[in-house]
XYZ file of C-alpha atoms in Angstrom:
346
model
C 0.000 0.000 0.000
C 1.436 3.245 -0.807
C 1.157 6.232 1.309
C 0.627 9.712 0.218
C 2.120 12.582 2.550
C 1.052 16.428 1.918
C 2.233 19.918 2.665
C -0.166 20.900 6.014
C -1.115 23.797 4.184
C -0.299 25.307 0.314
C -0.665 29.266 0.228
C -1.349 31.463 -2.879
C 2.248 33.054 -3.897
C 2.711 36.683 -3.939
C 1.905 37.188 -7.582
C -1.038 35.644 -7.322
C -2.297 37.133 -4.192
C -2.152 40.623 -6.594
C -3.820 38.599 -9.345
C -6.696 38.114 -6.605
C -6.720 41.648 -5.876
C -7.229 42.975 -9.445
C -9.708 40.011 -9.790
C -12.066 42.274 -7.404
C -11.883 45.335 -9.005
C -12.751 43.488 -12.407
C -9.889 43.495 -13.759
C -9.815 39.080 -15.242
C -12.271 37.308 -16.764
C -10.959 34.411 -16.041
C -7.611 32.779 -14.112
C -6.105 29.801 -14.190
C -4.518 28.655 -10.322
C -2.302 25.437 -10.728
C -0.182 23.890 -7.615
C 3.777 24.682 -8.237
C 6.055 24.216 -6.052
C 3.794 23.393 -3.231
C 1.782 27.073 -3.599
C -0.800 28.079 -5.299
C 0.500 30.045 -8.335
C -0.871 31.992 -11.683
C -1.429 29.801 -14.503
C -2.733 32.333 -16.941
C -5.249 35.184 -17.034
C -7.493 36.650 -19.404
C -10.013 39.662 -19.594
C -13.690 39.883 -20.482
C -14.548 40.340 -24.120
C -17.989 39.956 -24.323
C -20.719 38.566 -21.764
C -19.966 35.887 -19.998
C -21.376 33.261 -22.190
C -20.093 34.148 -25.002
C -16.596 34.532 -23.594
C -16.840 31.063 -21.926
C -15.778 28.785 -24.466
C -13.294 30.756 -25.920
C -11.411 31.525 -22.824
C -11.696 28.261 -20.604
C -11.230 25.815 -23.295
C -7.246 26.862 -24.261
C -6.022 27.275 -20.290
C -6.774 23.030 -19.911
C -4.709 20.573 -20.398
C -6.130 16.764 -21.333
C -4.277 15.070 -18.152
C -3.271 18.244 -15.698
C -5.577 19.577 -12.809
C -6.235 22.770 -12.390
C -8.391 25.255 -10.856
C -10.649 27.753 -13.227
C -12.005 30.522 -11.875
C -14.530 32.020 -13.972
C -16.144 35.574 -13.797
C -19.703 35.496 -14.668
C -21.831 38.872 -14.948
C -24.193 38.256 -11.684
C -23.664 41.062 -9.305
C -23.627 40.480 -5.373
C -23.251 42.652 -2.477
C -19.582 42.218 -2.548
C -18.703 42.502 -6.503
C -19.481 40.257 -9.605
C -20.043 36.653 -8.834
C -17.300 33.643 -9.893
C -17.781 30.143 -11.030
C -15.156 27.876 -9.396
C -14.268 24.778 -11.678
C -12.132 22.424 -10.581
C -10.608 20.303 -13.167
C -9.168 16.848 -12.366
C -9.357 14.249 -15.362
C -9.684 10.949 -14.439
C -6.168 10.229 -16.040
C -4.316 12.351 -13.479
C -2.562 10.519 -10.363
C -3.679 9.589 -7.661
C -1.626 11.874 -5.703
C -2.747 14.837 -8.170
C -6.233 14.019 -7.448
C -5.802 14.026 -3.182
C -3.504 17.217 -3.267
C -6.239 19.319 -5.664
C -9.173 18.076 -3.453
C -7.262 19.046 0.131
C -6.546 22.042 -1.305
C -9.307 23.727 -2.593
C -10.705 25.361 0.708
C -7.586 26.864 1.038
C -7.803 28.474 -2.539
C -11.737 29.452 -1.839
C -10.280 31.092 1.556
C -7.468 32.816 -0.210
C -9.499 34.447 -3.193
C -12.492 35.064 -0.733
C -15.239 32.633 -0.309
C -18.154 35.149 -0.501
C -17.461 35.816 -4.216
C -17.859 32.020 -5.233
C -21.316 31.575 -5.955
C -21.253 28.184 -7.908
C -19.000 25.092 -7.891
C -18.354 23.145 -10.719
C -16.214 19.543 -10.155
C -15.305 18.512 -13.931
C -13.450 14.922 -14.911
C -13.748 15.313 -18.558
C -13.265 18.139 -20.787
C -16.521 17.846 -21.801
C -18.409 18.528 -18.468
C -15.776 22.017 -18.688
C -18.111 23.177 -21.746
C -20.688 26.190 -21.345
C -23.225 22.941 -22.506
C -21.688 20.586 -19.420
C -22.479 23.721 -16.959
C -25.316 24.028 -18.391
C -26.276 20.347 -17.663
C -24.661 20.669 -14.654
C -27.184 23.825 -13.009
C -29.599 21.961 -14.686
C -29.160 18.357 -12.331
C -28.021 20.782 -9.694
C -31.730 22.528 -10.101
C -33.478 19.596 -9.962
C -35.398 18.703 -6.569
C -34.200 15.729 -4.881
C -36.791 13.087 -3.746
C -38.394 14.272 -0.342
C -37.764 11.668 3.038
C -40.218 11.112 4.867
C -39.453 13.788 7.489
C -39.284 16.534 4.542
C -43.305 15.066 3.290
C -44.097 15.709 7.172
C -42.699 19.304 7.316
C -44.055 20.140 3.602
C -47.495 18.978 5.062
C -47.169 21.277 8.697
C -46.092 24.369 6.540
C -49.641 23.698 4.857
C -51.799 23.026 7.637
C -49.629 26.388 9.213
C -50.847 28.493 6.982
C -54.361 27.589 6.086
C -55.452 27.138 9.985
C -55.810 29.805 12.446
C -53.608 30.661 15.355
C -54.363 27.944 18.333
C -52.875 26.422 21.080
C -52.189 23.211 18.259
C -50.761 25.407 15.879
C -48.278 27.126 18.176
C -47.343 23.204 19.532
C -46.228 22.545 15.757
C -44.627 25.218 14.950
C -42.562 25.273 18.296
C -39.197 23.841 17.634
C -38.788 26.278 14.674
C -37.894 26.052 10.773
C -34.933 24.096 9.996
C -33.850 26.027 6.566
C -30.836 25.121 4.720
C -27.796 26.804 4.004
C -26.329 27.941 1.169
C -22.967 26.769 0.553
C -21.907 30.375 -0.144
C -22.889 31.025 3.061
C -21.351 28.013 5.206
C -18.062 29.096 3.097
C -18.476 32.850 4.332
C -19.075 31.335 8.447
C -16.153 29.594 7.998
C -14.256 32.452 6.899
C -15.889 34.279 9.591
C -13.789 31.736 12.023
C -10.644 32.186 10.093
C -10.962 36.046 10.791
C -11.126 37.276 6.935
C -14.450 38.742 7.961
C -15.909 40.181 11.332
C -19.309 40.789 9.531
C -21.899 38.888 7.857
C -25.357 39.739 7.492
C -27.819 36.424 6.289
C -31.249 36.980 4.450
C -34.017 34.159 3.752
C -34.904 33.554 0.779
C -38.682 33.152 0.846
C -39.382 31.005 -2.288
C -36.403 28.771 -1.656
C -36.769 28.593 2.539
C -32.885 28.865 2.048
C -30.763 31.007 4.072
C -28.008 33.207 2.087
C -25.063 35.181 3.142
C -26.758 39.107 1.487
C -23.243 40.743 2.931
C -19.550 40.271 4.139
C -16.787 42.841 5.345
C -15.038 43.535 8.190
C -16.903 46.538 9.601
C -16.109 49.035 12.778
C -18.647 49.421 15.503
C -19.485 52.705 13.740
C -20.345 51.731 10.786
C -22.734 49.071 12.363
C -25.736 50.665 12.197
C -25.538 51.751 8.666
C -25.495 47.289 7.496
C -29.109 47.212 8.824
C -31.858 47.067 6.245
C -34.816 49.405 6.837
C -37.244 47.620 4.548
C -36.675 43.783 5.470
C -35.637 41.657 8.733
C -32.070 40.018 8.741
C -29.868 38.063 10.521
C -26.293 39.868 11.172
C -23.435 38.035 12.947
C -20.938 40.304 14.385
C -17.698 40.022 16.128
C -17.555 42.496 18.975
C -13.891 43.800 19.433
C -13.741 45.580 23.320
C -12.267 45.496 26.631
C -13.712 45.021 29.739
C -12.413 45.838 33.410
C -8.807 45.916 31.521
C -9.276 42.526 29.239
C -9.374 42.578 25.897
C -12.731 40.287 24.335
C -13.650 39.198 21.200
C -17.361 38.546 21.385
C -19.685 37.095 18.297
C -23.070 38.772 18.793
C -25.954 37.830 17.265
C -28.766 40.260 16.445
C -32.123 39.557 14.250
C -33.276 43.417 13.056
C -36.937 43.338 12.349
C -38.259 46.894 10.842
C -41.488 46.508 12.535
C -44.610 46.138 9.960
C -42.738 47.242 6.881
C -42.262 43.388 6.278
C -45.043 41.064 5.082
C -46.573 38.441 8.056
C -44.982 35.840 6.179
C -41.644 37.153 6.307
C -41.525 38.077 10.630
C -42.760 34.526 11.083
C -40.413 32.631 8.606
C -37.108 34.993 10.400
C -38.660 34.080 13.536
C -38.929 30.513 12.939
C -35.962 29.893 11.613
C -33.629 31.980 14.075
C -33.159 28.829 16.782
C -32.408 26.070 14.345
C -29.921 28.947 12.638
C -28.144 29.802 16.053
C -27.507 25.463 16.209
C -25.979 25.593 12.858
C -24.046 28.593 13.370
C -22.984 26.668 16.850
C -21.911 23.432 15.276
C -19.719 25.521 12.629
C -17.679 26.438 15.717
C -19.498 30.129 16.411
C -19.668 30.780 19.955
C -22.576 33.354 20.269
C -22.206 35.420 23.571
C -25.093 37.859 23.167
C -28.436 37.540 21.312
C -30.348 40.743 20.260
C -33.398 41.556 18.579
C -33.729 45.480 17.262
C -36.491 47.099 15.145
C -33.520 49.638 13.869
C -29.799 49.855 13.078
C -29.721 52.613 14.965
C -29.869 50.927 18.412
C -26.139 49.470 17.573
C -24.215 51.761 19.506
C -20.731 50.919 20.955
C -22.686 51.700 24.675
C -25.374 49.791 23.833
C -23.343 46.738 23.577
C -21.489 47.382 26.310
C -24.537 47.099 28.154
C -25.923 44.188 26.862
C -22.627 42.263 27.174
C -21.366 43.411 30.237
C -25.016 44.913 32.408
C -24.017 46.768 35.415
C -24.485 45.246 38.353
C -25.634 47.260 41.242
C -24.239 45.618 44.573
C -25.302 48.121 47.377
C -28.622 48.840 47.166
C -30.278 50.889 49.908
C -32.039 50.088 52.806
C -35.693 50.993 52.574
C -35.820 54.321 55.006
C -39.587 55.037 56.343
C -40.897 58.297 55.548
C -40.787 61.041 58.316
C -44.245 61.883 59.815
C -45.413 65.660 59.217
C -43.103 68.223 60.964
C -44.384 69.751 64.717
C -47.098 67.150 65.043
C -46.522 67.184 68.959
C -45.957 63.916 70.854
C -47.298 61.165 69.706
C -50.906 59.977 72.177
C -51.694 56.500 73.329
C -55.548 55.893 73.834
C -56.638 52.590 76.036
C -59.633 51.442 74.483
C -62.875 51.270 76.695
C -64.932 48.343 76.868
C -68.998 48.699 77.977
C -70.615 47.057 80.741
């Protein structure tokens, strides 16, 4: 049996680190990352011509080689909060070695961390040239699209969420709908958590989408207490995760807060009870993905997100003398005070 031993961890080189950083300010179209030298280097670039599907062929097609891996990342023309969206394809042909195959697979988190998690939107694992087509991702979103056969547990919830909203509000209703809404997560948004844990970000705001029940990443930065309030949609409820940077009698903390920001009746009834629903189950995924949340708020506005307000919530004050209850004086000059033996009658 022959063992296989790896580099713990394969970094992007400098001149590829500045390829990522012209990649955000739309600079490629497309790059090509190979593993040289145990690091992640520069294969090749290219800019946008066209749109992105008419550039596709054209540009991916001469960076790949019949029996090399490599990693594609592709610019398509989607916009999200952070910048244009990417297509990660990972190329590994089923004539490569073994050992190709293990080191390309270990090492593609660390490629998603290095270029920035957030921006990769869609994944696409090819073996043969022909899944690396504009047809084969086409196929691909298509099988990706498709819904997978429901368990039995997934008929049962489909069937609640029915009888939810056609009944009125009882003591039953509340009984089902107790435990909360277990939505999914995108894997744009487990990526971003992670990277949350790394320390890339210290900021990540989550929105549900509605149609889907899915929960998305909508933002991610690193972001200073001041600028807070200013992430907080007026118009629709969120989830933000924060990472509260302070000191305390002398210490310096680090402090993930949690706070769901509900603009009061601006948002449909559906939408308050899906975000209130779902926020339990989300708080267990975000604990099992290593997030330790210290502090859970709920706030109608961003601006409630004050440094002091925090502070408070983190850290309440804690009064430790508190004083005795003094009775009121009587009236001034009242004169001495009278006893009076009551009489009894014969």
């Amino acid at each position: 049996m022959r063992f296989y031993t790896f580099p713990s961890s394969i970094p992007a080189n400098e001149q590829l680190a500045k390829v990522f950083g012209k990649a955000k300010k739309d600079k490629y179209r497309v790059i090509k990352v190979s593993i040289e030298n145990e690091e992640l280097s520069c294969g090749a670039t290219a800019e946008a011509k066209k749109d992105w599907e008419r550039d596709y062929d054209k540009l991916v097609a001469p960076l790949l080689e019949a029996d090399v891996p490599c990693y594609i990342l592709y610019r398509l023309d989607a916009k999200i909060p952070l910048g244009h969206s990417w297509l990660l394809i990972s190329w590994t042909p089923d004539t490569a070695s073994i050992r190709q195959k293990m080191v390309y697979a270990s090492t593609k988190a660390t490629l998603k961390t290095e270029f920035g998690s957030a921006y990769i939107t869609e994944e696409l694992h090819a073996t043969t040239l022909d899944e690396t087509t504009l047809e084969g991702y086409r196929r691909h979103k298509q099988e990706f699209a498709a819904p997978a056969p429901l368990t039995m547990r997934e008929e049962e919830l489909k069937e609640l969420r029915k009888t939810e909203v056609h009944t009125e509000i009882s003591t039953n209703t509340r009984h089902q709908t107790l435990g909360g809404i277990n939505c999914p997560l995108s894997e744009a948004t487990l990526d971003a958590v992670q990277d949350l844990v790394r320390g890339r970000y210290d900021y990540l705001q989550f929105r549900i989408d509605l149609e889907e029940e899915r929960i998305h990443v909508s933002h991610a930065a690193k972001v200073e207490i001041a600028d807070l309030p200013k992430q907080v949609p007026e118009d629709h409820a969120r989830y933000h995760l924060f990472l509260f940077r302070h000191t305390h009698e002398g210490d310096y903390l680090e402090s993930y807060v949690f706070i769901y920001s509900m603009p009061g009746y601006s948002c449909s009834v559906r939408e308050r009870m899906m975000y209130s629903s779902c926020k339990a189950p989300f708080l267990e995924q975000l604990a099992a993905l290593g997030v330790e949340v210290i502090k859970k708020l709920e706030i109608d506005s961003g601006s409630e997100l004050t440094e002091a307000y925090l502070q408070e919530e983190l850290h309440p004050k804690k009064i430790l003398h508190r004083p005795a209850f003094a009775k009121p004086k009587g009236p001034p000059n009242r004169g001495a005070k009278r006893l009076t033996r009551p009489t009894t009658e014969d």
